[in-house]
């Protein structure tokens, strides 16, 4: 890693060269593709992004939970370079190669449960979720799929239907795929009966929705994020996921855990399901798995994965050799650098600072998340849960101006979330937290 791990501001953010590129963006890229912070990046490493004006930004987003092992991580780069020089593509369905198998073997070993497993590889998270639904339907002979309020599963037609939030993901893009049903999410902070009652009542509300609105024997799959990502890092109460899993087993429903954002060390375990002791039937992965190259997977029980007819799953690029090489480099990095433990360390470091802030600002209703996937939900003030997207956006913009790349989330746009690379050094994380503190000071006094 040859980039000095420090923030360095040479110009305002974005600087003049970035602003010039942003003018070209407006003239050449669809307006439908938004940009959060228009600082154009040329190099990155560890927890630092270097922009075209020479500024060094601190990365608290990891490109939305992707560069878990750090940007341009040495083992990823080494394997990608070697692979790209030898073989870039055959299409696994035409003439196969070993890297695809190695990734599927690693997935079988690392994902929850010690049953026989199979995997199939794809290009994006949405494609993985879409294929998991196809597989569950083929295996059960049923059509209905149940997803949750605040859930996010992608932007393709089927995954838009699974995704809860209308603006910006769905508005104007219908009609949506049929046979998708939505159940209430166990969201302790906003559960009408209070956080204490949430586990029990939210499970009953889910089971009630399935029984009365769909019919449990018509449901092919329940799709759930063990900790919701785009929805605002919503952590369901202990025991809720296990009860959902038990309900699925009882009714022959395939439980699909969408671990695209939570997987691969992010939450301090290999997968967030591990924390709850839940073994899903199918698990979807992407993002952190391949250190920045596009790769996604569906992994699951052999009898479910093998229920699909030969030729029923695939795609030209799924499991591309270079992306597979990147995944093997990323997984090797997670193992040798014990990044699950590092995520837990980061949680301790962040929580200490964020809780101090929460005591100072009544507008911070809650600090939540797990491992290096943490967030704060901002409301109108102490005791008032009215969402505060205005303060969230203003604080986020202040961080950007100071060279800290942060992200927001949440159905109401009032969640400020942190997803640092797990290889970022402590001093950089502390500096980022200083900037967050200053931004709160600036906007909330
Ligand atoms: N499932 C749980 O978090 C992607 C979305 C960014 P793709 N989340 C980032 C955006 O605004 O498009 C995600 C996820 C969960 C599925 C997906 C979809 O993964 O690789 O973006 O298709």
GROMACS .gro file of N, CA and C in nm, residues 308-393:
model
  258
  308UNK      N    1  -3.288  -2.740  -1.009
  308UNK     CA    2  -3.305  -2.666  -1.135
  308UNK      C    3  -3.254  -2.752  -1.251
  309UNK      N    4  -3.326  -2.753  -1.362
  309UNK     CA    5  -3.285  -2.828  -1.481
  309UNK      C    6  -3.153  -2.773  -1.536
  310UNK      N    7  -3.072  -2.861  -1.597
  310UNK     CA    8  -2.943  -2.820  -1.654
  310UNK      C    9  -2.967  -2.711  -1.758
  311UNK      N   10  -2.889  -2.604  -1.749
  311UNK     CA   11  -2.906  -2.493  -1.843
  311UNK      C   12  -3.001  -2.386  -1.790
  312UNK      N   13  -3.066  -2.413  -1.676
  312UNK     CA   14  -3.162  -2.317  -1.622
  312UNK      C   15  -3.098  -2.196  -1.557
  313UNK      N   16  -2.973  -2.207  -1.519
  313UNK     CA   17  -2.902  -2.096  -1.453
  313UNK      C   18  -2.779  -2.061  -1.535
  314UNK      N   19  -2.743  -1.934  -1.535
  314UNK     CA   20  -2.619  -1.898  -1.604
  314UNK      C   21  -2.616  -1.753  -1.647
  315UNK      N   22  -2.542  -1.726  -1.754
  315UNK     CA   23  -2.520  -1.590  -1.801
  315UNK      C   24  -2.381  -1.585  -1.862
  316UNK      N   25  -2.360  -1.494  -1.953
  316UNK     CA   26  -2.234  -1.488  -2.026
  316UNK      C   27  -2.114  -1.470  -1.932
  317UNK      N   28  -2.128  -1.376  -1.840
  317UNK     CA   29  -2.011  -1.335  -1.760
  317UNK      C   30  -2.006  -1.393  -1.619
  318UNK      N   31  -2.115  -1.457  -1.574
  318UNK     CA   32  -2.121  -1.501  -1.434
  318UNK      C   33  -2.000  -1.583  -1.394
  319UNK      N   34  -1.930  -1.542  -1.288
  319UNK     CA   35  -1.811  -1.614  -1.243
  319UNK      C   36  -1.693  -1.595  -1.335
  320UNK      N   37  -1.683  -1.477  -1.393
  320UNK     CA   38  -1.570  -1.442  -1.480
  320UNK      C   39  -1.436  -1.476  -1.412
  321UNK      N   40  -1.338  -1.530  -1.487
  321UNK     CA   41  -1.212  -1.575  -1.424
  321UNK      C   42  -1.139  -1.465  -1.346
  322UNK      N   43  -1.141  -1.343  -1.396
  322UNK     CA   44  -1.070  -1.235  -1.325
  322UNK      C   45  -1.143  -1.201  -1.195
  323UNK      N   46  -1.276  -1.199  -1.200
  323UNK     CA   47  -1.354  -1.172  -1.079
  323UNK      C   48  -1.335  -1.284  -0.977
  324UNK      N   49  -1.327  -1.409  -1.025
  324UNK     CA   50  -1.302  -1.521  -0.934
  324UNK      C   51  -1.164  -1.510  -0.869
  325UNK      N   52  -1.064  -1.471  -0.947
  325UNK     CA   53  -0.929  -1.453  -0.892
  325UNK      C   54  -0.932  -1.346  -0.783
  326UNK      N   55  -1.006  -1.239  -0.809
  326UNK     CA   56  -1.017  -1.132  -0.710
  326UNK      C   57  -1.081  -1.184  -0.582
  327UNK      N   58  -1.186  -1.265  -0.595
  327UNK     CA   59  -1.253  -1.320  -0.477
  327UNK      C   60  -1.158  -1.407  -0.397
  328UNK      N   61  -1.078  -1.489  -0.466
  328UNK     CA   62  -0.985  -1.576  -0.393
  328UNK      C   63  -0.881  -1.492  -0.319
  329UNK      N   64  -0.839  -1.380  -0.380
  329UNK     CA   65  -0.745  -1.289  -0.312
  329UNK      C   66  -0.810  -1.219  -0.194
  330UNK      N   67  -0.936  -1.181  -0.210
  330UNK     CA   68  -1.007  -1.113  -0.100
  330UNK      C   69  -1.029  -1.209   0.017
  331UNK      N   70  -1.073  -1.332  -0.015
  331UNK     CA   71  -1.100  -1.430   0.093
  331UNK      C   72  -0.970  -1.466   0.165
  332UNK      N   73  -0.861  -1.478   0.089
  332UNK     CA   74  -0.730  -1.505   0.151
  332UNK      C   75  -0.693  -1.391   0.246
  333UNK      N   76  -0.720  -1.269   0.204
  333UNK     CA   77  -0.690  -1.153   0.289
  333UNK      C   78  -0.773  -1.157   0.417
  334UNK      N   79  -0.902  -1.186   0.404
  334UNK     CA   80  -0.989  -1.192   0.522
  334UNK      C   81  -0.941  -1.296   0.621
  335UNK      N   82  -0.897  -1.410   0.565
  335UNK     CA   83  -0.849  -1.518   0.652
  335UNK      C   84  -0.718  -1.482   0.719
  336UNK      N   85  -0.618  -1.442   0.640
  336UNK     CA   86  -0.484  -1.424   0.698
  336UNK      C   87  -0.479  -1.300   0.787
  337UNK      N   88  -0.560  -1.200   0.757
  337UNK     CA   89  -0.558  -1.079   0.841
  337UNK      C   90  -0.668  -1.082   0.946
  338UNK      N   91  -0.737  -1.193   0.958
  338UNK     CA   92  -0.844  -1.211   1.057
  338UNK      C   93  -0.937  -1.089   1.060
  339UNK      N   94  -0.997  -1.061   0.947
  339UNK     CA   95  -1.077  -0.938   0.936
  339UNK      C   96  -1.209  -0.944   1.011
  340UNK      N   97  -1.257  -1.065   1.046
  340UNK     CA   98  -1.377  -1.070   1.131
  340UNK      C   99  -1.345  -1.005   1.266
  341UNK      N  100  -1.229  -1.040   1.320
  341UNK     CA  101  -1.190  -0.981   1.450
  341UNK      C  102  -1.168  -0.831   1.434
  342UNK      N  103  -1.112  -0.792   1.321
  342UNK     CA  104  -1.089  -0.648   1.298
  342UNK      C  105  -1.222  -0.572   1.293
  343UNK      N  106  -1.325  -0.632   1.235
  343UNK     CA  107  -1.456  -0.565   1.229
  343UNK      C  108  -1.509  -0.543   1.371
  344UNK      N  109  -1.486  -0.640   1.459
  344UNK     CA  110  -1.532  -0.625   1.598
  344UNK      C  111  -1.454  -0.515   1.670
  345UNK      N  112  -1.324  -0.508   1.640
  345UNK     CA  113  -1.242  -0.400   1.698
  345UNK      C  114  -1.294  -0.264   1.652
  346UNK      N  115  -1.325  -0.254   1.524
  346UNK     CA  116  -1.375  -0.128   1.469
  346UNK      C  117  -1.507  -0.091   1.537
  347UNK      N  118  -1.591  -0.192   1.564
  347UNK     CA  119  -1.717  -0.164   1.633
  347UNK      C  120  -1.691  -0.099   1.769
  348UNK      N  121  -1.596  -0.153   1.843
  348UNK     CA  122  -1.565  -0.098   1.975
  348UNK      C  123  -1.518   0.046   1.964
  349UNK      N  124  -1.427   0.069   1.869
  349UNK     CA  125  -1.372   0.204   1.850
  349UNK      C  126  -1.484   0.304   1.813
  350UNK      N  127  -1.568   0.264   1.718
  350UNK     CA  128  -1.675   0.354   1.672
  350UNK      C  129  -1.780   0.376   1.781
  351UNK      N  130  -1.824   0.267   1.844
  351UNK     CA  131  -1.934   0.279   1.940
  351UNK      C  132  -1.899   0.376   2.052
  352UNK      N  133  -1.776   0.366   2.100
  352UNK     CA  134  -1.730   0.453   2.207
  352UNK      C  135  -1.751   0.600   2.169
  353UNK      N  136  -1.708   0.635   2.048
  353UNK     CA  137  -1.718   0.774   2.004
  353UNK      C  138  -1.863   0.812   1.971
  354UNK      N  139  -1.935   0.722   1.905
  354UNK     CA  140  -2.071   0.755   1.861
  354UNK      C  141  -2.166   0.766   1.982
  355UNK      N  142  -2.146   0.683   2.083
  355UNK     CA  143  -2.232   0.691   2.202
  355UNK      C  144  -2.211   0.824   2.274
  356UNK      N  145  -2.085   0.870   2.275
  356UNK     CA  146  -2.059   1.002   2.336
  356UNK      C  147  -2.138   1.110   2.264
  357UNK      N  148  -2.140   1.100   2.132
  357UNK     CA  149  -2.217   1.197   2.052
  357UNK      C  150  -2.366   1.187   2.084
  358UNK      N  151  -2.415   1.063   2.097
  358UNK     CA  152  -2.558   1.043   2.123
  358UNK      C  153  -2.597   1.109   2.256
  359UNK      N  154  -2.507   1.103   2.354
  359UNK     CA  155  -2.539   1.167   2.483
  359UNK      C  156  -2.546   1.318   2.469
  360UNK      N  157  -2.471   1.372   2.372
  360UNK     CA  158  -2.468   1.517   2.355
  360UNK      C  159  -2.586   1.568   2.270
  361UNK      N  160  -2.631   1.489   2.174
  361UNK     CA  161  -2.734   1.535   2.079
  361UNK      C  162  -2.861   1.452   2.089
  362UNK      N  163  -2.967   1.514   2.136
  362UNK     CA  164  -3.096   1.445   2.148
  362UNK      C  165  -3.149   1.397   2.014
  363UNK      N  166  -3.100   1.458   1.905
  363UNK     CA  167  -3.149   1.420   1.772
  363UNK      C  168  -3.098   1.282   1.729
  364UNK      N  169  -2.997   1.230   1.800
  364UNK     CA  170  -2.950   1.095   1.767
  364UNK      C  171  -3.033   0.997   1.848
  365UNK      N  172  -3.130   0.934   1.779
  365UNK     CA  173  -3.224   0.847   1.851
  365UNK      C  174  -3.161   0.714   1.886
  366UNK      N  175  -3.066   0.670   1.802
  366UNK     CA  176  -3.012   0.536   1.824
  366UNK      C  177  -2.880   0.519   1.748
  367UNK      N  178  -2.787   0.446   1.810
  367UNK     CA  179  -2.668   0.396   1.741
  367UNK      C  180  -2.692   0.247   1.724
  368UNK      N  181  -2.680   0.195   1.603
  368UNK     CA  182  -2.707   0.051   1.586
  368UNK      C  183  -2.622  -0.007   1.474
  369UNK      N  184  -2.628  -0.139   1.464
  369UNK     CA  185  -2.550  -0.211   1.364
  369UNK      C  186  -2.463  -0.311   1.433
  370UNK      N  187  -2.372  -0.371   1.357
  370UNK     CA  188  -2.284  -0.471   1.416
  370UNK      C  189  -2.152  -0.469   1.339
  371UNK      N  190  -2.042  -0.487   1.413
  371UNK     CA  191  -1.911  -0.490   1.349
  371UNK      C  192  -1.882  -0.356   1.285
  372UNK      N  193  -1.831  -0.360   1.162
  372UNK     CA  194  -1.798  -0.236   1.091
  372UNK      C  195  -1.914  -0.195   1.000
  373UNK      N  196  -2.036  -0.218   1.048
  373UNK     CA  197  -2.158  -0.179   0.978
  373UNK      C  198  -2.244  -0.109   1.083
  374UNK      N  199  -2.218   0.020   1.102
  374UNK     CA  200  -2.281   0.094   1.211
  374UNK      C  201  -2.350   0.219   1.158
  375UNK      N  202  -2.454   0.261   1.231
  375UNK     CA  203  -2.530   0.377   1.185
  375UNK      C  204  -2.591   0.451   1.301
  376UNK      N  205  -2.629   0.576   1.275
  376UNK     CA  206  -2.708   0.652   1.372
  376UNK      C  207  -2.834   0.702   1.302
  377UNK      N  208  -2.946   0.692   1.372
  377UNK     CA  209  -3.072   0.741   1.316
  377UNK      C  210  -3.103   0.877   1.377
  378UNK      N  211  -3.126   0.977   1.290
  378UNK     CA  212  -3.146   1.114   1.335
  378UNK      C  213  -3.294   1.151   1.331
  379UNK      N  214  -3.340   1.208   1.441
  379UNK     CA  215  -3.480   1.247   1.453
  379UNK      C  216  -3.489   1.395   1.493
  380UNK      N  217  -3.612   1.441   1.510
  380UNK     CA  218  -3.633   1.584   1.537
  380UNK      C  219  -3.572   1.627   1.670
  381UNK      N  220  -3.562   1.537   1.767
  381UNK     CA  221  -3.505   1.573   1.896
  381UNK      C  222  -3.539   1.467   1.998
  382UNK      N  223  -3.486   1.482   2.120
  382UNK     CA  224  -3.507   1.382   2.223
  382UNK      C  225  -3.657   1.354   2.240
  383UNK      N  226  -3.693   1.227   2.238
  383UNK     CA  227  -3.832   1.188   2.262
  383UNK      C  228  -3.925   1.211   2.144
  384UNK      N  229  -3.873   1.264   2.034
  384UNK     CA  230  -3.955   1.289   1.914
  384UNK      C  231  -3.895   1.209   1.799
  385UNK      N  232  -3.966   1.107   1.756
  385UNK     CA  233  -3.909   1.017   1.654
  385UNK      C  234  -3.932   1.063   1.510
  386UNK      N  235  -3.984   1.186   1.492
  386UNK     CA  236  -4.002   1.237   1.356
  386UNK      C  237  -3.867   1.232   1.284
  387UNK      N  238  -3.860   1.164   1.169
  387UNK     CA  239  -3.731   1.153   1.099
  387UNK      C  240  -3.675   1.290   1.062
  388UNK      N  241  -3.542   1.299   1.064
  388UNK     CA  242  -3.475   1.426   1.035
  388UNK      C  243  -3.380   1.413   0.915
  389UNK      N  244  -3.438   1.396   0.794
  389UNK     CA  245  -3.350   1.381   0.677
  389UNK      C  246  -3.271   1.508   0.647
  390UNK      N  247  -3.322   1.624   0.686
  390UNK     CA  248  -3.254   1.751   0.660
  390UNK      C  249  -3.119   1.756   0.731
  391UNK      N  250  -3.119   1.730   0.863
  391UNK     CA  251  -2.994   1.731   0.938
  391UNK      C  252  -2.900   1.622   0.887
  392UNK      N  253  -2.957   1.508   0.851
  392UNK     CA  254  -2.874   1.396   0.802
  392UNK      C  255  -2.800   1.438   0.675
  393UNK      N  256  -2.872   1.499   0.582
  393UNK     CA  257  -2.810   1.541   0.456
  393UNK      C  258  -2.707   1.652   0.480
   0.00000   0.00000   0.00000
